[in-house]
């Protein structure tokens, strides 16, 4: 029987949702505001909380890499995706205070509802991989946005390939 | 709210009319919608008579009824400039010769009166060439705020008498109103009249909303909301705009909700562990029942009008295809076998056809097929057409058409099941995912 939410995870979801930029707007997916100035002029400065700080979410997003990409209508992880996810797993191992919401996305070439289901498949593939690399399942939630949250807006493969993605969005929030 | 009063006026029955000899080359006023090619019937709709306090509404209601009818592609309006009489003389004798002279085949006359906010609209329909009234005069009572509904009701009655089919003009459509750039689009749940008028927003744009569906009586809407951060099914009372989230087990995503035909149950998709299956929940008892159990994607369900079967899409064969199974689950049978992928199937309210989205060779189509998969017919083609919804009479489909590129966006279109009369619905902004509600009482 499938009834009633589990209180613990509901609390986790709420804490993740209170971050104002969690499901932010244009290009905000996983790109923390602190990252925008980084590398300007070619010099990466180590600012606490910036991408030069290996303990920062910006480091996770930009240096480790917060996203992996998929072939058309596929949810199989490529070798490149696995390398990125290995890095994510390593980072999450050493930062146990962080939880992750794994977002699955699709390109616009598909029907809306199928794409939600496809995004869920992709997010789950990444989640299963992270679990296989030792991350507790309780730290990882998945959500699918289908084709509703593109990061690239043109209507050809150069954009579609960026939109067929899974983004691991981390948020500090110890499990209590 | 509305009272329908039948007033037998001229005493001419349909049988008498149909037996009447045809004048000129024309037969009795009748359209068989299933005929292959239709020459629109010329109609005259003079400004309705003001029987007291109607003012501009006498003209507005007549114009709206005419717009509804001509919008079907089955009628064309004879220009009012040609009319020998500009305004209805509602109770006077009809000068048929005057209308024959300008080749009007049907004549609609009407009268409007307003008392405070109370609005009364009467109309009569005449077959000009047989020189007789078609059906009895009819009147509708409403409010001045709802004057458009009165125009739609006149048009529904005329459409119904001439085609023998139910009308669809006095109906509401739920949809997703979209605004903002493609990579940061705001979405609001909204309802509007079938023609795009009277848009009412039911949610703000703070969270993503998808796939609204009207209840069979139009009193409630189901939709998918990301307000919790995850897709969840919400049910909203249209009158009070009060909504509630339906409970979902943690770690699961719930989406694609549809009402059962009696409105007491919902069928929907649950995605858990990456796998999407169909479920049913009884709204009264809260009991959940699993309908499919396969490692593939099962989604986009739609119930048959008698509630006994579900059409849905599945990629169990490797690509999206359409299947039908019992409403209680069990072994599905595949009905789509053409080239390409088939998704978002919707069962016709008449029970005879399944509308669907087809994706093939880089194009998207809206199409219909019989429930055994035969007689597939594609009605549209574009960069991206999807998500058909049926008019209450099962003769017209509304769907989403999305244009490509950075500035692209979705708008709603309607098309006859014959493939004729493709029209954009004037929503005034990006709009997607329409759900056509029932004819209003």
Coordinates of C-alpha atoms in Angstrom, one line a residue:
Chain A
X1 CA 0.0 0.0 0.0
X2 CA 1.3 3.4 -0.8
X3 CA 0.0 6.0 1.6
X4 CA 1.2 9.0 3.5
X5 CA 4.5 10.8 3.2
X6 CA 7.5 10.0 5.3
X7 CA 8.1 12.9 7.6
X8 CA 11.8 13.0 7.4
X9 CA 12.1 13.4 3.7
X10 CA 9.3 15.9 3.6
X11 CA 11.4 18.0 6.0
X12 CA 14.4 17.7 3.7
X13 CA 12.3 18.8 0.7
X14 CA 11.1 21.8 2.5
X15 CA 14.5 22.9 3.6
X16 CA 15.8 22.6 0.1
X17 CA 12.8 24.6 -1.2
X18 CA 13.4 27.5 1.1
X19 CA 16.6 28.5 -0.7
X20 CA 15.4 31.3 -2.9
X21 CA 17.5 30.4 -5.9
X22 CA 16.7 26.7 -5.8
X23 CA 14.7 26.5 -8.9
X24 CA 15.8 29.8 -10.1
X25 CA 15.1 31.5 -13.4
X26 CA 17.2 32.2 -16.5
X27 CA 20.3 30.1 -16.5
X28 CA 20.2 29.8 -12.7
X29 CA 20.1 26.1 -12.7
X30 CA 23.0 25.2 -10.5
X31 CA 24.9 28.3 -11.4
X32 CA 25.4 30.0 -8.1
X33 CA 25.5 33.8 -8.3
X34 CA 28.9 33.7 -6.7
X35 CA 30.2 32.0 -9.8
X36 CA 29.4 34.7 -12.2
X37 CA 32.4 36.9 -11.5
X38 CA 34.8 34.1 -11.2
X39 CA 37.6 33.9 -13.7
X40 CA 36.9 37.4 -15.0
X41 CA 40.1 38.7 -16.5
X42 CA 41.5 35.2 -16.4
X43 CA 42.5 35.2 -12.7
X44 CA 40.6 32.9 -10.5
X45 CA 40.7 34.3 -7.0
X46 CA 40.1 32.1 -4.0
X47 CA 37.2 33.8 -2.3
X48 CA 35.5 31.9 0.5
X49 CA 32.3 30.6 -1.0
X50 CA 33.5 31.3 -4.5
X51 CA 34.4 28.6 -7.1
X52 CA 38.0 28.6 -5.9
X53 CA 37.0 27.4 -2.5
X54 CA 36.7 23.6 -2.7
X55 CA 34.2 23.6 0.0
X56 CA 31.8 25.9 -1.8
X57 CA 28.7 24.9 -3.8
X58 CA 30.2 27.1 -6.6
X59 CA 33.2 24.8 -6.6
X60 CA 30.8 21.8 -6.9
X61 CA 28.8 23.4 -9.6
X62 CA 31.7 24.7 -11.8
X63 CA 34.8 22.7 -10.9
X64 CA 33.4 19.3 -10.1
X65 CA 30.6 19.9 -12.6
X66 CA 27.0 19.8 -11.5
X67 CA 25.5 18.4 -14.7
X68 CA 25.7 15.4 -17.1
X69 CA 24.3 15.1 -20.6
X70 CA 22.3 12.4 -22.5
X71 CA 21.7 11.2 -26.0
X72 CA 18.3 11.6 -27.6
X73 CA 15.6 9.8 -25.7
X74 CA 18.2 8.0 -23.6
X75 CA 18.8 7.7 -19.9
X76 CA 22.1 5.7 -20.1
X77 CA 25.0 7.4 -18.5
X78 CA 27.9 8.1 -20.9
X79 CA 31.5 7.5 -19.8
X80 CA 31.9 11.3 -19.5
X81 CA 28.8 11.5 -17.3
X82 CA 30.2 8.8 -15.0
X83 CA 33.4 10.7 -14.6
X84 CA 31.5 13.8 -13.6
X85 CA 29.3 11.8 -11.2
X86 CA 32.4 10.2 -9.7
X87 CA 33.6 13.7 -8.9
X88 CA 30.2 14.6 -7.5
X89 CA 30.2 11.4 -5.3
X90 CA 33.6 12.3 -4.0
X91 CA 32.6 15.8 -3.1
X92 CA 29.4 14.7 -1.4
X93 CA 31.3 12.1 0.5
X94 CA 33.6 14.8 1.9
X95 CA 30.7 17.2 2.5
X96 CA 28.2 15.2 4.4
X97 CA 26.2 18.3 5.4
X98 CA 25.0 18.7 1.9
X99 CA 21.9 17.2 0.4
X100 CA 21.3 17.0 -3.3
X101 CA 18.2 17.3 -5.5
X102 CA 18.9 15.6 -8.8
X103 CA 17.0 17.3 -11.6
X104 CA 16.2 15.5 -14.8
X105 CA 15.5 17.5 -18.0
X106 CA 14.6 16.8 -21.6
X107 CA 14.9 18.7 -24.8
X108 CA 11.9 20.3 -26.4
X109 CA 11.5 17.6 -29.1
X110 CA 8.9 15.5 -27.4
X111 CA 5.5 15.5 -25.8
X112 CA 5.3 17.3 -22.5
X113 CA 4.1 14.4 -20.3
X114 CA 6.5 11.8 -21.8
X115 CA 9.3 14.2 -21.2
X116 CA 8.5 14.5 -17.5
X117 CA 8.7 10.7 -17.3
X118 CA 12.0 10.7 -19.4
X119 CA 13.5 13.3 -17.1
X120 CA 12.6 11.1 -14.1
X121 CA 14.4 8.2 -15.7
X122 CA 17.5 10.3 -16.3
X123 CA 17.5 11.7 -12.8
X124 CA 17.1 8.2 -11.4
X125 CA 20.1 7.0 -13.4
X126 CA 22.3 9.6 -11.9
X127 CA 20.9 9.0 -8.4
X128 CA 21.5 5.2 -8.7
X129 CA 25.0 5.9 -9.8
X130 CA 25.7 8.2 -6.9
X131 CA 24.3 5.6 -4.5
X132 CA 26.5 3.0 -6.1
X133 CA 29.4 5.3 -5.3
X134 CA 28.5 5.3 -1.6
X135 CA 26.2 8.3 -1.2
X136 CA 23.3 7.4 1.2
X137 CA 20.0 7.4 -0.7
X138 CA 18.5 9.6 2.0
X139 CA 20.7 12.5 0.8
X140 CA 19.5 12.3 -2.8
X141 CA 16.1 13.2 -4.1
X142 CA 15.0 13.4 -7.7
X143 CA 12.7 15.7 -9.6
X144 CA 11.9 15.9 -13.3
X145 CA 11.2 19.1 -15.1
X146 CA 10.7 17.4 -18.5
X147 CA 11.2 20.0 -21.2
X148 CA 10.0 22.9 -19.0
X149 CA 13.3 24.3 -17.9
X150 CA 15.7 24.6 -20.9
X151 CA 19.0 26.4 -20.4
X152 CA 19.6 26.8 -24.1
X153 CA 16.8 28.3 -26.2
X154 CA 17.6 27.6 -29.9
X155 CA 15.8 24.9 -31.8
X156 CA 18.6 22.8 -33.0
X157 CA 20.9 20.1 -31.7
X158 CA 23.5 22.5 -30.3
X159 CA 20.9 23.6 -27.7
X160 CA 19.0 20.3 -27.4
X161 CA 22.2 18.6 -26.3
X162 CA 22.6 21.1 -23.5
X163 CA 19.1 20.6 -22.4
X164 CA 19.1 16.8 -22.2
X165 CA 20.7 16.9 -18.8
X166 CA 20.7 16.0 -15.2
X167 CA 21.7 18.7 -12.8
X168 CA 22.7 17.9 -9.2
X169 CA 21.6 20.8 -7.1
X170 CA 23.2 20.8 -3.7
X171 CA 22.0 22.5 -0.6
X172 CA 23.3 22.6 2.9
X173 CA 20.9 20.9 5.3
X174 CA 22.0 18.4 7.8
X175 CA 19.7 15.5 8.3
X176 CA 18.5 15.8 11.9
Chain B
X1 CA -28.1 30.0 -13.0
X2 CA -29.5 30.0 -16.5
X3 CA -33.0 29.1 -17.2
X4 CA -33.8 27.6 -20.5
X5 CA -37.3 28.4 -21.6
X6 CA -38.8 26.7 -24.6
X7 CA -41.4 28.8 -26.3
X8 CA -43.3 27.1 -29.1
X9 CA -44.1 29.9 -31.4
X10 CA -44.7 29.2 -35.0
X11 CA -45.9 25.6 -34.6
X12 CA -43.9 24.2 -37.4
X13 CA -42.3 20.9 -36.6
X14 CA -39.0 19.6 -38.0
X15 CA -40.9 16.9 -39.8
X16 CA -43.0 19.5 -41.6
X17 CA -39.9 21.4 -42.5
X18 CA -38.0 18.5 -43.9
X19 CA -41.0 17.5 -46.0
X20 CA -41.3 21.0 -47.4
X21 CA -40.2 21.3 -51.1
X22 CA -36.8 22.8 -51.6
X23 CA -36.7 26.2 -53.2
X24 CA -34.2 27.0 -55.9
X25 CA -31.4 24.5 -56.0
X26 CA -31.1 24.3 -52.2
X27 CA -32.6 21.6 -50.1
X28 CA -33.7 22.0 -46.5
X29 CA -31.3 23.8 -44.3
X30 CA -29.0 21.0 -43.1
X31 CA -25.3 20.3 -42.9
X32 CA -24.0 16.8 -42.6
X33 CA -20.6 17.5 -41.0
X34 CA -19.2 14.2 -42.2
X35 CA -19.5 15.1 -45.8
X36 CA -16.2 15.5 -47.6
X37 CA -16.4 19.0 -48.8
X38 CA -18.6 21.7 -47.3
X39 CA -19.6 24.9 -49.0
X40 CA -20.3 27.2 -46.1
X41 CA -24.0 28.0 -45.7
X42 CA -24.7 31.8 -46.1
X43 CA -26.4 33.1 -43.1
X44 CA -27.9 36.5 -42.2
X45 CA -27.8 37.7 -38.7
X46 CA -29.3 41.2 -38.4
X47 CA -28.8 43.2 -35.2
X48 CA -31.1 41.9 -32.6
X49 CA -34.1 44.0 -31.6
X50 CA -33.8 46.0 -28.5
X51 CA -36.8 45.2 -26.4
X52 CA -35.8 47.5 -23.6
X53 CA -32.5 48.6 -22.1
X54 CA -30.4 46.4 -24.3
X55 CA -28.3 49.2 -25.9
X56 CA -25.1 47.9 -27.5
X57 CA -25.8 44.4 -26.3
X58 CA -28.4 43.9 -29.0
X59 CA -25.7 44.3 -31.6
X60 CA -22.9 42.6 -29.6
X61 CA -24.8 39.4 -29.0
X62 CA -25.9 39.1 -32.6
X63 CA -22.3 39.7 -33.8
X64 CA -20.9 37.1 -31.3
X65 CA -23.4 34.4 -32.4
X66 CA -22.5 35.1 -36.0
X67 CA -18.8 34.9 -35.2
X68 CA -19.2 31.5 -33.4
X69 CA -21.1 30.1 -36.4
X70 CA -18.7 31.4 -39.1
X71 CA -15.8 30.3 -37.0
X72 CA -16.8 26.7 -37.6
X73 CA -16.1 27.1 -41.3
X74 CA -19.6 25.6 -41.9
X75 CA -21.3 29.0 -42.3
X76 CA -20.4 32.4 -43.8
X77 CA -22.0 35.6 -42.9
X78 CA -23.8 37.5 -45.7
X79 CA -22.5 41.1 -45.3
X80 CA -24.9 43.3 -43.2
X81 CA -24.4 46.0 -45.9
X82 CA -26.6 43.9 -48.1
X83 CA -29.5 43.5 -45.7
X84 CA -32.7 45.2 -46.7
X85 CA -33.7 45.2 -43.1
X86 CA -30.9 46.0 -40.6
X87 CA -32.5 45.0 -37.4
X88 CA -34.6 42.1 -36.4
X89 CA -38.4 42.6 -36.2
X90 CA -38.6 39.7 -33.8
X91 CA -42.4 39.2 -33.8
X92 CA -43.2 40.4 -37.3
X93 CA -43.6 38.3 -40.4
X94 CA -40.4 37.4 -42.2
X95 CA -40.0 38.9 -45.6
X96 CA -38.4 35.8 -47.0
X97 CA -38.1 37.4 -50.5
X98 CA -35.7 40.1 -49.1
X99 CA -33.4 37.4 -47.7
X100 CA -33.6 35.2 -50.7
X101 CA -32.6 38.2 -52.8
X102 CA -29.2 38.4 -51.1
X103 CA -28.8 34.6 -51.1
X104 CA -29.0 34.1 -47.4
X105 CA -29.9 30.5 -46.7
X106 CA -30.5 30.8 -43.0
X107 CA -31.8 33.8 -41.1
X108 CA -31.3 34.3 -37.3
X109 CA -33.4 37.0 -35.7
X110 CA -33.3 37.9 -32.0
X111 CA -34.4 40.3 -29.3
X112 CA -32.6 41.4 -26.2
X113 CA -33.9 43.1 -23.1
X114 CA -32.1 44.2 -20.0
X115 CA -33.6 44.9 -16.6
X116 CA -31.0 45.9 -14.1
X117 CA -28.3 43.2 -14.5
X118 CA -30.8 40.7 -15.8
X119 CA -30.5 39.9 -19.4
X120 CA -33.0 38.1 -21.6
X121 CA -32.2 37.0 -25.1
X122 CA -34.6 35.4 -27.6
X123 CA -33.9 34.1 -31.1
X124 CA -35.5 32.4 -34.0
X125 CA -34.0 30.5 -36.9
X126 CA -35.5 30.5 -40.3
X127 CA -34.8 28.4 -43.4
X128 CA -35.0 31.1 -46.0
X129 CA -35.4 28.9 -49.0
X130 CA -38.2 26.7 -47.6
X131 CA -39.7 29.8 -46.1
X132 CA -40.3 28.4 -42.6
X133 CA -38.9 28.6 -39.1
X134 CA -36.5 25.8 -38.2
X135 CA -37.4 24.7 -34.7
X136 CA -39.2 26.8 -32.2
X137 CA -38.1 30.2 -30.9
X138 CA -35.9 29.9 -27.8
X139 CA -35.0 32.3 -25.0
X140 CA -32.2 32.4 -22.5
X141 CA -32.0 34.3 -19.2
X142 CA -28.6 35.5 -17.8
X143 CA -26.8 38.5 -16.6
X144 CA -25.3 41.4 -18.5
X145 CA -21.9 40.4 -17.2
X146 CA -22.3 37.1 -18.9
X147 CA -23.6 38.4 -22.2
X148 CA -21.1 36.5 -24.2
X149 CA -22.6 33.3 -22.9
X150 CA -26.0 34.3 -24.3
X151 CA -24.5 34.9 -27.7
X152 CA -22.8 31.5 -27.5
X153 CA -26.0 29.8 -26.5
X154 CA -27.8 31.2 -29.5
X155 CA -25.0 30.0 -31.7
X156 CA -25.0 26.5 -30.0
X157 CA -28.8 26.2 -30.6
X158 CA -28.5 27.2 -34.3
X159 CA -25.5 25.0 -34.9
X160 CA -27.3 22.1 -33.2
X161 CA -30.5 22.5 -35.3
X162 CA -28.6 22.8 -38.6
X163 CA -26.0 20.1 -38.1
X164 CA -27.9 17.7 -35.8
X165 CA -24.8 17.7 -33.5
X166 CA -24.3 19.2 -30.1
X167 CA -22.8 22.6 -29.9
X168 CA -19.6 23.7 -28.2
X169 CA -19.6 27.5 -28.0
X170 CA -20.8 28.0 -24.4
X171 CA -17.9 26.2 -22.9
X172 CA -14.8 27.0 -21.0
X173 CA -11.2 25.9 -21.6
X174 CA -8.5 25.4 -19.0
X175 CA -5.0 26.1 -20.1
X176 CA -1.5 27.2 -19.1
X177 CA -0.8 30.8 -19.7
X178 CA 2.8 31.4 -20.4
X179 CA 4.9 34.6 -20.3
X180 CA 8.6 35.6 -20.2
X181 CA 11.7 34.3 -22.0
X182 CA 12.0 30.7 -23.1
X183 CA 14.6 29.9 -20.4
X184 CA 12.7 31.5 -17.6
X185 CA 9.0 31.1 -18.5
X186 CA 6.3 31.9 -16.0
X187 CA 3.3 29.7 -16.1
X188 CA -0.2 30.2 -14.6
X189 CA -3.2 28.0 -14.6
X190 CA -6.0 29.8 -16.3
X191 CA -9.5 29.3 -17.8
X192 CA -11.1 31.1 -20.6
X193 CA -14.2 30.9 -22.9
X194 CA -13.7 28.6 -25.8
X195 CA -12.9 31.6 -28.0
X196 CA -10.2 33.1 -25.8
X197 CA -12.4 35.7 -24.0
X198 CA -12.8 36.1 -20.3
X199 CA -9.4 34.8 -19.2
X200 CA -9.3 34.1 -15.5
X201 CA -6.0 33.2 -13.8
X202 CA -6.3 30.6 -11.1
X203 CA -2.7 30.4 -9.9
X204 CA 0.1 32.9 -9.7
X205 CA 3.4 32.3 -11.5
X206 CA 5.4 31.4 -8.4
X207 CA 5.6 27.7 -9.4
X208 CA 5.5 25.5 -12.4
X209 CA 2.0 24.1 -13.4
X210 CA 1.3 21.6 -16.1
X211 CA -1.5 19.6 -17.7
X212 CA -4.8 20.9 -16.4
X213 CA -7.9 18.7 -16.8
X214 CA -11.5 19.7 -16.3
X215 CA -13.9 17.5 -14.3
X216 CA -16.8 16.1 -16.3
X217 CA -19.1 18.8 -15.0
X218 CA -16.5 21.6 -15.1
X219 CA -16.6 22.3 -11.4
X220 CA -13.1 21.2 -10.7
X221 CA -9.7 21.2 -12.2
X222 CA -6.8 18.7 -11.8
X223 CA -3.3 19.9 -12.6
X224 CA 0.3 19.2 -11.8
X225 CA 2.0 21.7 -9.5
X226 CA 5.6 22.1 -8.5
X227 CA 4.7 24.3 -5.5
X228 CA 6.3 21.7 -3.2
X229 CA 9.5 21.6 -5.3
X230 CA 8.3 18.3 -6.8
X231 CA 5.5 17.4 -9.2
X232 CA 2.3 16.9 -7.2
X233 CA -1.4 16.6 -8.2
X234 CA -3.6 19.5 -7.1
X235 CA -7.4 19.7 -7.3
X236 CA -8.9 23.1 -7.6
X237 CA -12.6 24.2 -7.2
X238 CA -13.2 26.5 -10.1
X239 CA -15.8 28.6 -8.4
X240 CA -13.9 29.4 -5.2
X241 CA -10.4 28.9 -6.7
X242 CA -9.6 26.9 -3.6
X243 CA -7.0 24.2 -4.2
X244 CA -5.7 21.2 -2.4
X245 CA -2.8 18.9 -3.0
X246 CA -3.4 15.2 -3.2
X247 CA -1.2 13.1 -1.0
X248 CA 1.7 11.3 -2.7
X249 CA 4.2 9.0 -1.0
X250 CA 7.6 10.6 -0.5
X251 CA 10.2 10.3 -3.3
X252 CA 7.5 9.9 -5.9
X253 CA 6.5 12.3 -8.6
X254 CA 2.8 12.5 -9.5
X255 CA 1.6 14.0 -12.8
X256 CA -0.9 13.7 -15.7
X257 CA -4.0 13.6 -13.5
X258 CA -7.4 13.0 -15.2
X259 CA -10.9 12.6 -13.7
X260 CA -13.0 9.6 -14.1
X261 CA -16.2 10.2 -16.0
X262 CA -18.2 10.5 -12.8
X263 CA -15.6 12.7 -11.2
X264 CA -15.1 10.4 -8.1
X265 CA -11.7 9.0 -9.0
X266 CA -8.6 10.2 -10.7
X267 CA -6.1 8.3 -12.9
X268 CA -2.6 9.6 -13.1
X269 CA 1.1 8.7 -13.4
X270 CA 3.5 8.0 -10.6
X271 CA 7.2 8.1 -11.2
X272 CA 9.2 6.2 -8.6
X273 CA 12.8 5.0 -8.9
X274 CA 12.8 6.3 -12.5
X275 CA 9.9 4.2 -13.6
X276 CA 6.5 5.7 -14.5
X277 CA 3.3 3.7 -14.1
X278 CA -0.4 4.5 -14.0
X279 CA -2.5 4.6 -10.8
X280 CA -6.0 5.2 -9.8
X281 CA -7.1 7.0 -6.6
X282 CA -10.7 7.1 -5.2
X283 CA -11.2 10.7 -4.1
X284 CA -13.7 9.6 -1.4
X285 CA -11.8 6.8 0.3
X286 CA -8.3 7.8 -0.7
X287 CA -7.6 4.2 -1.8
X288 CA -4.9 3.9 -4.4
X289 CA -4.8 1.2 -7.0
X290 CA -1.9 0.4 -9.3
X291 CA -3.0 0.0 -12.9
X292 CA 0.2 -0.8 -14.7
X293 CA 3.4 -2.5 -13.5
X294 CA 6.0 -2.5 -16.1
X295 CA 9.6 -1.2 -16.3
X296 CA 8.7 1.1 -19.2
X297 CA 7.0 4.5 -19.2
X298 CA 3.2 4.3 -18.9
X299 CA 1.7 7.8 -18.9
X300 CA -0.9 10.2 -20.5
X301 CA -4.0 8.2 -19.7
X302 CA -7.5 9.0 -20.9
X303 CA -10.7 7.2 -20.0
X304 CA -13.3 6.0 -22.5
X305 CA -16.7 7.8 -22.2
X306 CA -18.3 4.8 -20.6
X307 CA -15.4 4.6 -18.1
X308 CA -14.6 1.0 -18.9
X309 CA -11.3 1.4 -20.7
X310 CA -8.1 3.6 -20.6
X311 CA -6.1 4.7 -23.5
X312 CA -2.5 5.6 -22.7
X313 CA 1.0 5.8 -24.0
X314 CA 3.8 3.4 -23.3
X315 CA 7.4 3.0 -24.6
X316 CA 7.4 -0.8 -23.7
X317 CA 8.0 -1.5 -27.4
X318 CA 11.0 0.8 -27.5
X319 CA 9.3 4.0 -28.6
X320 CA 6.1 5.8 -27.5
X321 CA 3.0 4.0 -28.8
X322 CA -0.7 4.0 -27.9
X323 CA -2.3 1.2 -25.9
X324 CA -5.8 0.5 -24.6
X325 CA -6.5 -1.6 -21.4
X326 CA -9.4 -2.2 -19.1
X327 CA -10.0 0.7 -16.6
X328 CA -9.0 -1.7 -13.8
X329 CA -5.7 -2.6 -15.4
X330 CA -4.7 -5.8 -17.1
X331 CA -3.0 -6.6 -20.4
X332 CA -3.0 -3.7 -22.8
X333 CA -3.3 -4.0 -26.5
X334 CA -1.3 -1.7 -28.8
X335 CA -3.4 0.3 -31.3
X336 CA -0.8 2.5 -33.0
X337 CA 1.4 0.9 -35.7
X338 CA 2.3 3.7 -38.1
X339 CA 5.7 5.2 -38.5
X340 CA 7.0 7.4 -35.8
X341 CA 6.0 7.9 -32.2
X342 CA 2.5 8.4 -30.8
X343 CA 1.7 10.1 -27.5
X344 CA -0.9 12.1 -25.5
X345 CA -3.9 10.0 -26.6
X346 CA -7.3 11.4 -25.8
X347 CA -10.6 9.5 -26.1
X348 CA -13.3 11.3 -27.9
X349 CA -16.5 12.1 -25.9
X350 CA -18.4 10.3 -28.6
X351 CA -16.3 7.2 -28.0
X352 CA -15.5 6.6 -31.6
X353 CA -12.0 8.1 -32.0
X354 CA -8.7 8.6 -30.3
X355 CA -6.9 11.9 -30.8
X356 CA -3.1 11.8 -30.5
X357 CA 0.2 13.6 -31.0
X358 CA 2.4 12.0 -33.6
X359 CA 6.1 12.6 -34.0
X360 CA 7.6 11.5 -37.3
X361 CA 10.5 12.5 -39.5
X362 CA 11.2 15.7 -37.6
X363 CA 7.6 16.9 -37.6
X364 CA 4.7 16.8 -35.1
X365 CA 1.1 16.1 -36.0
X366 CA -2.3 16.0 -34.4
X367 CA -4.2 13.1 -35.6
X368 CA -7.2 10.8 -35.0
X369 CA -7.7 7.1 -35.3
X370 CA -10.4 4.7 -34.5
X371 CA -10.2 2.9 -31.2
X372 CA -8.9 -0.2 -33.0
X373 CA -6.1 1.9 -34.5
X374 CA -7.6 1.9 -38.0
X375 CA -8.3 4.9 -40.2
X376 CA -5.4 7.0 -38.9
X377 CA -5.8 10.5 -40.2
X378 CA -3.3 13.3 -39.6
X379 CA -5.0 16.7 -39.2
X380 CA -2.0 19.1 -38.7
X381 CA 1.7 19.3 -39.3
X382 CA 4.3 21.7 -37.8
X383 CA 7.5 22.0 -35.9
X384 CA 5.7 21.1 -32.7
X385 CA 2.0 20.3 -32.3
X386 CA 0.9 18.4 -29.2
X387 CA -1.7 17.7 -26.5
X388 CA -5.1 17.6 -28.3
X389 CA -8.3 18.1 -26.3
X390 CA -11.8 17.4 -27.6
X391 CA -14.7 19.9 -27.9
X392 CA -17.7 18.7 -26.0
X393 CA -19.3 17.5 -29.2
X394 CA -16.3 15.4 -30.4
X395 CA -16.1 17.3 -33.7
X396 CA -13.3 19.8 -33.0
X397 CA -9.9 19.5 -31.4
X398 CA -7.9 22.2 -29.6
X399 CA -4.1 21.7 -29.3
X400 CA -0.8 23.4 -28.6
X401 CA 1.4 24.6 -31.4
X402 CA 4.9 25.7 -30.4
X403 CA 7.0 27.8 -32.7
X404 CA 10.7 27.2 -32.8
X405 CA 13.8 29.2 -31.8
X406 CA 14.7 31.5 -29.0
X407 CA 11.6 33.7 -29.5
X408 CA 9.3 30.7 -30.1
X409 CA 6.4 29.9 -27.9
X410 CA 3.2 28.0 -27.7
X411 CA -0.3 29.1 -28.7
X412 CA -3.5 27.2 -29.0
X413 CA -5.2 26.2 -32.2
X414 CA -8.4 24.4 -33.1
X415 CA -9.1 22.1 -36.0
X416 CA -12.0 20.1 -37.2
X417 CA -11.6 16.3 -37.1
X418 CA -11.9 16.5 -40.9
X419 CA -8.6 18.5 -40.9
X420 CA -10.4 21.7 -42.0
X421 CA -10.7 25.0 -40.4
X422 CA -7.4 25.3 -38.6
X423 CA -7.7 28.4 -36.4
X424 CA -5.6 30.1 -33.8
X425 CA -7.4 30.7 -30.5
X426 CA -6.9 34.4 -29.5
X427 CA -5.5 34.1 -26.1
X428 CA -3.4 37.3 -26.4
X429 CA -0.3 35.6 -24.9
X430 CA 1.5 32.3 -25.0
X431 CA -0.8 29.5 -24.0
X432 CA -0.4 25.7 -23.9
X433 CA -2.0 22.4 -22.6
X434 CA -5.7 23.2 -23.2
X435 CA -8.5 21.1 -21.5
X436 CA -11.8 21.7 -23.1
X437 CA -14.6 21.6 -20.5
X438 CA -18.2 20.6 -21.0
X439 CA -21.0 22.6 -22.5
X440 CA -22.2 24.9 -19.7
X441 CA -25.7 24.4 -18.3

